[in-house]
Coordinates of C-alpha atoms and ligand atoms in Angstrom, one line a residue:
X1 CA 37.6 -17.6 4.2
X2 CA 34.7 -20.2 5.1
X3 CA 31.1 -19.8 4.7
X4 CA 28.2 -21.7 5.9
X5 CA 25.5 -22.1 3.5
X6 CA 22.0 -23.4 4.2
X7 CA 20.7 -25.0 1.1
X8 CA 17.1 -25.4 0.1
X9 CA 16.9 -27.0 -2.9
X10 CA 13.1 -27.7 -3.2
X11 CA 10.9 -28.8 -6.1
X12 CA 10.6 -29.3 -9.5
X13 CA 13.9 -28.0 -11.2
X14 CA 15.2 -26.7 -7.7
X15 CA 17.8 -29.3 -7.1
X16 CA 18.9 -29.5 -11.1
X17 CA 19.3 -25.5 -10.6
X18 CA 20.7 -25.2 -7.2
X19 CA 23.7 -28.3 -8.3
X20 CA 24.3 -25.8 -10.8
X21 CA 25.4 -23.1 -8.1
X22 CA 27.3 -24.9 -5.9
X23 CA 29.2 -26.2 -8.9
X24 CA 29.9 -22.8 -10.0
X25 CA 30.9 -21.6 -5.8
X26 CA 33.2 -24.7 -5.9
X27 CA 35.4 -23.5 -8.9
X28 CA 35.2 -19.8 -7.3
X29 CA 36.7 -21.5 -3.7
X30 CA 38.7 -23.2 -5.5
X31 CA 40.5 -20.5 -7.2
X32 CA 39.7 -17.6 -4.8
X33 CA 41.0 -19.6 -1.6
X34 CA 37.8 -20.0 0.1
X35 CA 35.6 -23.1 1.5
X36 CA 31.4 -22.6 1.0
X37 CA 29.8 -25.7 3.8
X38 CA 26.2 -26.6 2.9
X39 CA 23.4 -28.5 4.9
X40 CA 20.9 -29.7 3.3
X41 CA 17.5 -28.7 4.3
X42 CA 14.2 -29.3 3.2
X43 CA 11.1 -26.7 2.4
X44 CA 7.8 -26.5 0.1
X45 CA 6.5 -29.5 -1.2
X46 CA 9.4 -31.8 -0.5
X47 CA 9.0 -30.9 3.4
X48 CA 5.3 -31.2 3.2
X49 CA 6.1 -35.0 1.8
X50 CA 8.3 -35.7 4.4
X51 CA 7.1 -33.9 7.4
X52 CA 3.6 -32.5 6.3
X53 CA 4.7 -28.5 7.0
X54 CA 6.4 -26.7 4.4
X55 CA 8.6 -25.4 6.5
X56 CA 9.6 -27.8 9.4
X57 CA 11.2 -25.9 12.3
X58 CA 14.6 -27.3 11.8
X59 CA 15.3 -25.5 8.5
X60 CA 14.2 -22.0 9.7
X61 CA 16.8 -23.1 13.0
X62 CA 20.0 -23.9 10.4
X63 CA 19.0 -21.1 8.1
X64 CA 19.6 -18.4 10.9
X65 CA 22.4 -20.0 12.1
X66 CA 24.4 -19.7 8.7
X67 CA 25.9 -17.3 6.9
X68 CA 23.4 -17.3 3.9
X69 CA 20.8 -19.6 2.4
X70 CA 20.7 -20.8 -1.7
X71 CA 17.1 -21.4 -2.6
X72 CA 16.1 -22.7 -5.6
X73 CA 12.3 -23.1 -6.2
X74 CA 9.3 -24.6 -4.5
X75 CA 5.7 -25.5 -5.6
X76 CA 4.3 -27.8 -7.9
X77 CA 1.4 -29.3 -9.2
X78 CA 0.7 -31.6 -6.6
X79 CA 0.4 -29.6 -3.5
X80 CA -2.1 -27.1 -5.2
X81 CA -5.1 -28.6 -4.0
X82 CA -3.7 -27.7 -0.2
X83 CA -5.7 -25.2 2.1
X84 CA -3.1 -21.9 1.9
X85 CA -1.3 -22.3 4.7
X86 CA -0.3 -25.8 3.7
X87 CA 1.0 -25.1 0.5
X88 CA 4.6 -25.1 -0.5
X89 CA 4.8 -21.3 -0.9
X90 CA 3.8 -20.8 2.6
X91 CA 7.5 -21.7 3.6
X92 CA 8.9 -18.6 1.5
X93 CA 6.8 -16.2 3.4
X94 CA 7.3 -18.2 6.9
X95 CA 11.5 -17.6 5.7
X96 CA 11.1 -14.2 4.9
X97 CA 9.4 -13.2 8.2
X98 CA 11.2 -15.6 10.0
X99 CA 14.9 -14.6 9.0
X100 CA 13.4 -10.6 9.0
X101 CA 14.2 -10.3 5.0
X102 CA 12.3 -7.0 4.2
X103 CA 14.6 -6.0 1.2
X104 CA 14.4 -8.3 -2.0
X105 CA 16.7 -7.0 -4.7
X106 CA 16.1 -8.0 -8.4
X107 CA 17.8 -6.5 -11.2
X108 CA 16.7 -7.1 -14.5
X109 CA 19.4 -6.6 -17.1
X110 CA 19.0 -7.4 -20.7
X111 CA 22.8 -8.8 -22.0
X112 CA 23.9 -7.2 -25.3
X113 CA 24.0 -10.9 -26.3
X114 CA 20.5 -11.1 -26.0
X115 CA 19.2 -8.2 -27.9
X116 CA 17.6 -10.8 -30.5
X117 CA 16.1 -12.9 -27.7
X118 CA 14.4 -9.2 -26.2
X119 CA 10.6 -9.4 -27.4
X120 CA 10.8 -5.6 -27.6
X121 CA 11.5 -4.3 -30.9
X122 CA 14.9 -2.9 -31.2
X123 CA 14.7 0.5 -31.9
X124 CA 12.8 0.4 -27.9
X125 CA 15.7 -1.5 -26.1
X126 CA 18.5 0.0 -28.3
X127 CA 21.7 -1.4 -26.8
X128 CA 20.3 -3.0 -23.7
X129 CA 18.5 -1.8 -20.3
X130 CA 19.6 -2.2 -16.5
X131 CA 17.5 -1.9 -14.2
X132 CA 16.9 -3.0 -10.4
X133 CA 13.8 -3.5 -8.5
X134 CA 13.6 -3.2 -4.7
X135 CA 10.6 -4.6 -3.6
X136 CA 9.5 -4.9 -0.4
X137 CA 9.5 -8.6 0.8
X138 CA 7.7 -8.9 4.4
X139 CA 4.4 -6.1 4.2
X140 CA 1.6 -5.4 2.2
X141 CA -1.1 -7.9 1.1
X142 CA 0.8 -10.8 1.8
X143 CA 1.1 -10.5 4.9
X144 CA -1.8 -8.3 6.0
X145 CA -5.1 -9.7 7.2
X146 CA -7.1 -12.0 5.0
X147 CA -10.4 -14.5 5.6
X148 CA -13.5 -15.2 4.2
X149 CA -17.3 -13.5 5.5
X150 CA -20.3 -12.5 4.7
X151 CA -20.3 -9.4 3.0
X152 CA -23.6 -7.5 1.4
X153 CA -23.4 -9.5 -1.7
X154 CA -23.0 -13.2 0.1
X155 CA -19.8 -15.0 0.8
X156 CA -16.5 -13.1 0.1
X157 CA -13.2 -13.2 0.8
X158 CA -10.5 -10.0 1.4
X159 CA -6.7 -9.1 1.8
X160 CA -5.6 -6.6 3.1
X161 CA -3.1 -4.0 2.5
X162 CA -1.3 -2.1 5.5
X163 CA 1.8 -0.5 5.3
X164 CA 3.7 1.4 8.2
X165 CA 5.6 4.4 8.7
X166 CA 8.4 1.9 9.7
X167 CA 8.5 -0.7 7.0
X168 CA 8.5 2.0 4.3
X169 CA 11.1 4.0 5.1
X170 CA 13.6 0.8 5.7
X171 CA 13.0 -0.1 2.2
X172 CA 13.2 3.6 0.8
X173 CA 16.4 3.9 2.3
X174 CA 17.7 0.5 1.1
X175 CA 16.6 1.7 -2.3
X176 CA 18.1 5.3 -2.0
X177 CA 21.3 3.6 -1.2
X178 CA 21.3 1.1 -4.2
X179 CA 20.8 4.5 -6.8
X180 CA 23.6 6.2 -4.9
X181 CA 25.8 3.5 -6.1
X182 CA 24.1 3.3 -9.7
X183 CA 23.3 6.0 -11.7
X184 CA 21.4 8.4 -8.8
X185 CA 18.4 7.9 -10.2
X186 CA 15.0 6.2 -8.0
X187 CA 11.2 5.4 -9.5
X188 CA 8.7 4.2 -6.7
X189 CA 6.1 2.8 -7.6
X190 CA 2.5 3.0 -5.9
X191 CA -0.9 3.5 -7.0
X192 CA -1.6 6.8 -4.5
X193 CA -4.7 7.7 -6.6
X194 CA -6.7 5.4 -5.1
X195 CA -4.8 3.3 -2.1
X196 CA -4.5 5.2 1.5
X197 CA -1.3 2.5 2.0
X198 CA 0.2 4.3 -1.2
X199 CA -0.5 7.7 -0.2
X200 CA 1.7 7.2 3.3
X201 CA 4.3 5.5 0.9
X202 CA 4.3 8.0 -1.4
X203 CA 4.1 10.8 2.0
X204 CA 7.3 8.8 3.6
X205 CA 9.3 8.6 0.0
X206 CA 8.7 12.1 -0.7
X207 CA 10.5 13.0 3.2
X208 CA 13.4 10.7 2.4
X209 CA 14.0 12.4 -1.2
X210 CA 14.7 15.6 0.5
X211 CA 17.2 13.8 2.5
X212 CA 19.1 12.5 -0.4
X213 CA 19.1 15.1 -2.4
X214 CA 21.9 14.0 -4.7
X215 CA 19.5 11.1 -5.9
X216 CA 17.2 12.3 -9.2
X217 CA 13.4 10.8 -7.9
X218 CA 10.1 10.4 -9.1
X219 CA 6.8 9.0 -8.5
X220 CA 5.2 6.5 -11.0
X221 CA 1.8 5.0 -10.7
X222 CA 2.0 1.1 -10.7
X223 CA -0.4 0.9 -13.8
X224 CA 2.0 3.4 -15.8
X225 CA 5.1 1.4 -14.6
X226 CA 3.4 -1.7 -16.2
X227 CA 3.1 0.3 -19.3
X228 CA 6.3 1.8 -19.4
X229 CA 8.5 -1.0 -18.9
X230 CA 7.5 -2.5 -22.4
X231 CA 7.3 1.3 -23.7
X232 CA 10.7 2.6 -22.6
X233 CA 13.0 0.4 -20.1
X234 CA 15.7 2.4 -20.7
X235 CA 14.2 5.0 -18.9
X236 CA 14.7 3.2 -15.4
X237 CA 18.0 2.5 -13.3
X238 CA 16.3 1.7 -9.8
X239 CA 12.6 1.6 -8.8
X240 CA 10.8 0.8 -5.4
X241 CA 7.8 -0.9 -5.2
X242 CA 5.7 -3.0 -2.7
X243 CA 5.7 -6.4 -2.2
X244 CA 3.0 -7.0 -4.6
X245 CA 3.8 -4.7 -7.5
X246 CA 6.8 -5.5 -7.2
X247 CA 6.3 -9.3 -7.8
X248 CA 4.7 -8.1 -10.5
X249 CA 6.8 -5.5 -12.7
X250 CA 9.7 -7.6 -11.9
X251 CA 8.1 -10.9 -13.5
X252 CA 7.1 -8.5 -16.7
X253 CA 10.3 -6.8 -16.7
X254 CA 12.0 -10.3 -16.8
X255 CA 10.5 -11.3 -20.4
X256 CA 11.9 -8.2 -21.5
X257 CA 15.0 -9.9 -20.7
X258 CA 14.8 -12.6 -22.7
X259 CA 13.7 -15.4 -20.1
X260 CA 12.8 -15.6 -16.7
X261 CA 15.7 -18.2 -15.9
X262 CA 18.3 -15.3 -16.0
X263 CA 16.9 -13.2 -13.4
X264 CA 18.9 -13.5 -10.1
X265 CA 17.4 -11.6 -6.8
X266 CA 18.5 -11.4 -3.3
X267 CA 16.4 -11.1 0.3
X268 CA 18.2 -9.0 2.9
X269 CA 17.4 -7.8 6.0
X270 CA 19.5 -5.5 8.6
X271 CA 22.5 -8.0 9.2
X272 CA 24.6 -9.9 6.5
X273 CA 22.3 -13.3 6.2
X274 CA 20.4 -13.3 3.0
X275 CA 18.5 -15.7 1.5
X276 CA 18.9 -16.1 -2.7
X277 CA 17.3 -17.2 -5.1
X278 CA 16.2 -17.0 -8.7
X279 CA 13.2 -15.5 -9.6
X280 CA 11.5 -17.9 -11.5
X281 CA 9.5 -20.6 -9.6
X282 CA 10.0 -24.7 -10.0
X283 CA 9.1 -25.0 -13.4
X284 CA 7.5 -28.1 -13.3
X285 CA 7.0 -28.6 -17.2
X286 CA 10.7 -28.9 -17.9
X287 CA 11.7 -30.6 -13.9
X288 CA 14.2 -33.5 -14.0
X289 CA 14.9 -33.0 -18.2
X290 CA 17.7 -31.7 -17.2
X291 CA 17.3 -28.8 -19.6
X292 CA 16.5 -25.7 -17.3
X293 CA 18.3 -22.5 -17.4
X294 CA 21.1 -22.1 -14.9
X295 CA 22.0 -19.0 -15.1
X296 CA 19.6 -16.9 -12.7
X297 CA 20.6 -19.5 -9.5
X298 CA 24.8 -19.1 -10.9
X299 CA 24.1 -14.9 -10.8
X300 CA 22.3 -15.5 -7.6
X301 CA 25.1 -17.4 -5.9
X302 CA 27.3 -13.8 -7.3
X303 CA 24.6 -11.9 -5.3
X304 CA 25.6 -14.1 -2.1
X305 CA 29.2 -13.3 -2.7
X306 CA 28.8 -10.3 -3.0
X307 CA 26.4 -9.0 -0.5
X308 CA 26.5 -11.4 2.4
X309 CA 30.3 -12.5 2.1
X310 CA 31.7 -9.0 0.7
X311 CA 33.5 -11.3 -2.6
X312 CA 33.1 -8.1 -5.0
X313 CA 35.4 -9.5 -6.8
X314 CA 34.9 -13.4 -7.1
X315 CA 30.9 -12.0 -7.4
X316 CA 32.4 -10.2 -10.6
X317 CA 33.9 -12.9 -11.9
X318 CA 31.0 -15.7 -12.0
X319 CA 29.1 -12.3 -13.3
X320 CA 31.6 -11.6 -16.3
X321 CA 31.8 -15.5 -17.3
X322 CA 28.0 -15.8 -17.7
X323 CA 28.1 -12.8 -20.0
X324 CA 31.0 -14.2 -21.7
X325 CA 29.1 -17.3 -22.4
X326 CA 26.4 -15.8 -23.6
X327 CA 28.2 -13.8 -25.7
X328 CA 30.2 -16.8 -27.4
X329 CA 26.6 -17.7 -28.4
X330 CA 26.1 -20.4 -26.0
X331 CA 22.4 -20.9 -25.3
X332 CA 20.4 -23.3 -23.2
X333 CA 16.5 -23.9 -24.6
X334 CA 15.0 -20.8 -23.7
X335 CA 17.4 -18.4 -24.9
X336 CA 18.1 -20.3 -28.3
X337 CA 15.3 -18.2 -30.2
X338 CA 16.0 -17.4 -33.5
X339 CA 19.8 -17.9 -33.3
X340 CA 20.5 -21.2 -34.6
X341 CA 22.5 -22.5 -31.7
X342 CA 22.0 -26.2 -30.2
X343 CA 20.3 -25.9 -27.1
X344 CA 23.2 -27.1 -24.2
X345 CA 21.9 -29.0 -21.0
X346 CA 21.8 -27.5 -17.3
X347 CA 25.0 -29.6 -16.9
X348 CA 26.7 -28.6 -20.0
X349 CA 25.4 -24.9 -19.4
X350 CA 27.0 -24.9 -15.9
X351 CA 30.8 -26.6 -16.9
X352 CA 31.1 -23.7 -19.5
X353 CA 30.3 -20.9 -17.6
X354 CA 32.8 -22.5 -15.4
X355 CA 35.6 -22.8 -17.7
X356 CA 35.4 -19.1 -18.4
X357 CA 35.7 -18.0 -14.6
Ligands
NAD1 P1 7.7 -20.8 -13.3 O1 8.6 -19.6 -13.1 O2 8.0 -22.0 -12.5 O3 7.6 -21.2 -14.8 C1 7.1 -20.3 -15.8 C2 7.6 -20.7 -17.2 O4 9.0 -20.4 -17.2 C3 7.5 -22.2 -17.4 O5 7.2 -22.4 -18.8 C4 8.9 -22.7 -17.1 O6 9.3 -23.9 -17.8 C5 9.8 -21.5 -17.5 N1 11.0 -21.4 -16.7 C6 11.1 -21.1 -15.4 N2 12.3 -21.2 -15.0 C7 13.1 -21.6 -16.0 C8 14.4 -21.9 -16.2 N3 15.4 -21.8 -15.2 N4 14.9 -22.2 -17.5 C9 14.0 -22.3 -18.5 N5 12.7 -22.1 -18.3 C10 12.2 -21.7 -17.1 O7 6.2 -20.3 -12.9 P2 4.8 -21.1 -12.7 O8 4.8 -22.2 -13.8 O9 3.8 -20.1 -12.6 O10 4.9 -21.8 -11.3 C11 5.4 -23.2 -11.1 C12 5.4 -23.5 -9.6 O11 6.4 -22.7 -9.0 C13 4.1 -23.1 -8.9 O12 3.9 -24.1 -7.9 C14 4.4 -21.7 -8.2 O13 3.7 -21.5 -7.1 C15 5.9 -21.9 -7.9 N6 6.7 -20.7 -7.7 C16 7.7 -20.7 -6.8 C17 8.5 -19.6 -6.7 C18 9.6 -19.7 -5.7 O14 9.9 -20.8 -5.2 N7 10.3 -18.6 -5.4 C19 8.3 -18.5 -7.5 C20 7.3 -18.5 -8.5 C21 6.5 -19.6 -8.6

């Protein structure tokens, strides 16, 4: 089969990162039978250098014509000065929206490999944890209302918060889906003591629940959540959250993994185009060492195969050689901890998760 891939490679550790995924979808076409096409297009600082918007028309145009878009970070020290809608992250929001990518799927899995690296004690994560977040990627705070005024204690600014009927029971159903396929078993998240947007999530959850009955659900208020994931992450399999909270808990949930350059995710809408990416942002501390780790872009290409080109089984197979890698002790920097192993390169990283595909 061919695909058509729309490839954002951004800043910072973006391109080393994104190299490392098409390498990897090159041995997979290779040996699956199938041809992945890229064009190259620009957003986030890079666009801003060379066209002064972070997202030039022409990349939103290419991304929704192709079957899926590879992202790998944007951002960076030197556009943070920018008024807000200049900056770099403006362009993931403006591709969100503009490509109508409401679901954003990120599952955080600690490998048995990487018990050690897991700052939880042991006796917590016992033999791992997997568990997925759906967040909701195009309501809520970022997108609602914001500005600056007077208010009754002198200048202020606000966000706002609005949820609809609509936008919550899309994602609750994406979500009741995803545990129907797991282990039946959904946490949303909200903070319905206090927020009226919660409250109608929690009101529109509550009426899907009793149409999927075979899925176990609860309620969990967002500050819990926060404290639970570093009490007990065994105790989730899928959990729902806003865009915000979910940006959150999925950021603390990755350390629990180890590091935040394993963590894969996935934006989705109502058709097959997706847009993904890893969860971490451009890392500008460790850009063009060539040092960064891999392995979240490589498992967000699997996402891609899987979800917007129906590959289960090529998706499976870049999935079991990362875990084989890391369980034949290979480590890049951030994943050496206290197991004695030479840090490998991004390069040297990629090539052996590719010899074991
Ligand atoms: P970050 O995720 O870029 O980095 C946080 C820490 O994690 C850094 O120490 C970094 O070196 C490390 N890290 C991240 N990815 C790694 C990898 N693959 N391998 C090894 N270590 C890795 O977050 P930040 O420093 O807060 O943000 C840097 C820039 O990225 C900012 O401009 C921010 O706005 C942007 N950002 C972009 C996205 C995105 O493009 N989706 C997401 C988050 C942040």
């Amino acid at each position: 089969m061919e695909f058509h891939i729309a490839c954002i490679k951004g800043d910072g550790i973006g391109p080393e990162i994104v190299d490392s995924a098409i390498r990897v979808l090159g041995k997979i076409g290779s040996q699956f039978g199938h041809e992945f096409n890229y064009t190259d297009v620009d957003a986030g600082g890079v666009a801003i250098d060379k066209t002064g918007a972070p997202l030039p028309n022409e990349t939103l145009d290419i991304c929704k014509k192709s079957d899926s878009v590879l992202l790998g970070a944007v951002g960076g020290p030197k556009w943070d000065t920018l008024p807000g809608h200049l900056r770099p992250e403006r362009a993931l929001l403006g591709l969100r929206a503009g490509l109508g990518l409401y679901s954003n799927i990120r599952p955080a899995k600690l490998f048995k490999a990487l018990l050690s690296e897991c700052p939880l004690k042991e006796e917590i994560v016992g033999g791992g944890f997997d568990m997925v977040f759906v967040r909701e990627l195009t309501g809520g705070i970022y997108f609602g209302e914001r500005g600056r005024r007077e208010g009754k204690m002198g200048p202020e600014a606000y966000d706002t918060e609005a949820y609809s009927i609509t936008e919550v029971r899309r994602i609750g159903k994406v979500a009741f889906e995803l545990a129907g396929k797991r282990n039946k078993k959904l946490t949303s998240v909200d903070k319905a003591n206090v927020l009226e947007s919660s409250r109608l999530w929690r009101e529109e959850m509550h009426k899907l629940a009793e149409e999927y009955t075979d899925i176990e659900y609860s309620d969990m208020l967002v500050d819990n959540c926060a404290m639970q994931i570093v009490r007990n992450p065994r105790q989730f399999d899928v959990l729902v959250t806003s865009n915000m909270f979910g940006d959150i808990l999925s950021d603390e949930a990755s350390m629990a993994t180890g590091s935040i350059g394993l963590l894969p995710s996935s934006s989705l809408g109502e058709g097959t185009l997706g847009m993904y990416e890893p969860i971490h942002g451009s890392a500008p501390d460790i850009a063009g060492r060539g040092v960064a780790n891999p392995i979240a872009t490589i498992l967000s290409a699997a996402m891609m195969l899987r979800f917007s080109f129906n590959l289960a089984k090529e998706a499976d197979a870049v999935e079991n050689a990362v875990a084989k890698a890391l369980e034949e002790g290979l480590r890049t920097f951030d994943i050496v901890g206290t197991s004695g192993a030479t840090p490998l390169s991004t390069a040297r990283m990629t090539q052996e998760i590719m010899d074991r595909i």
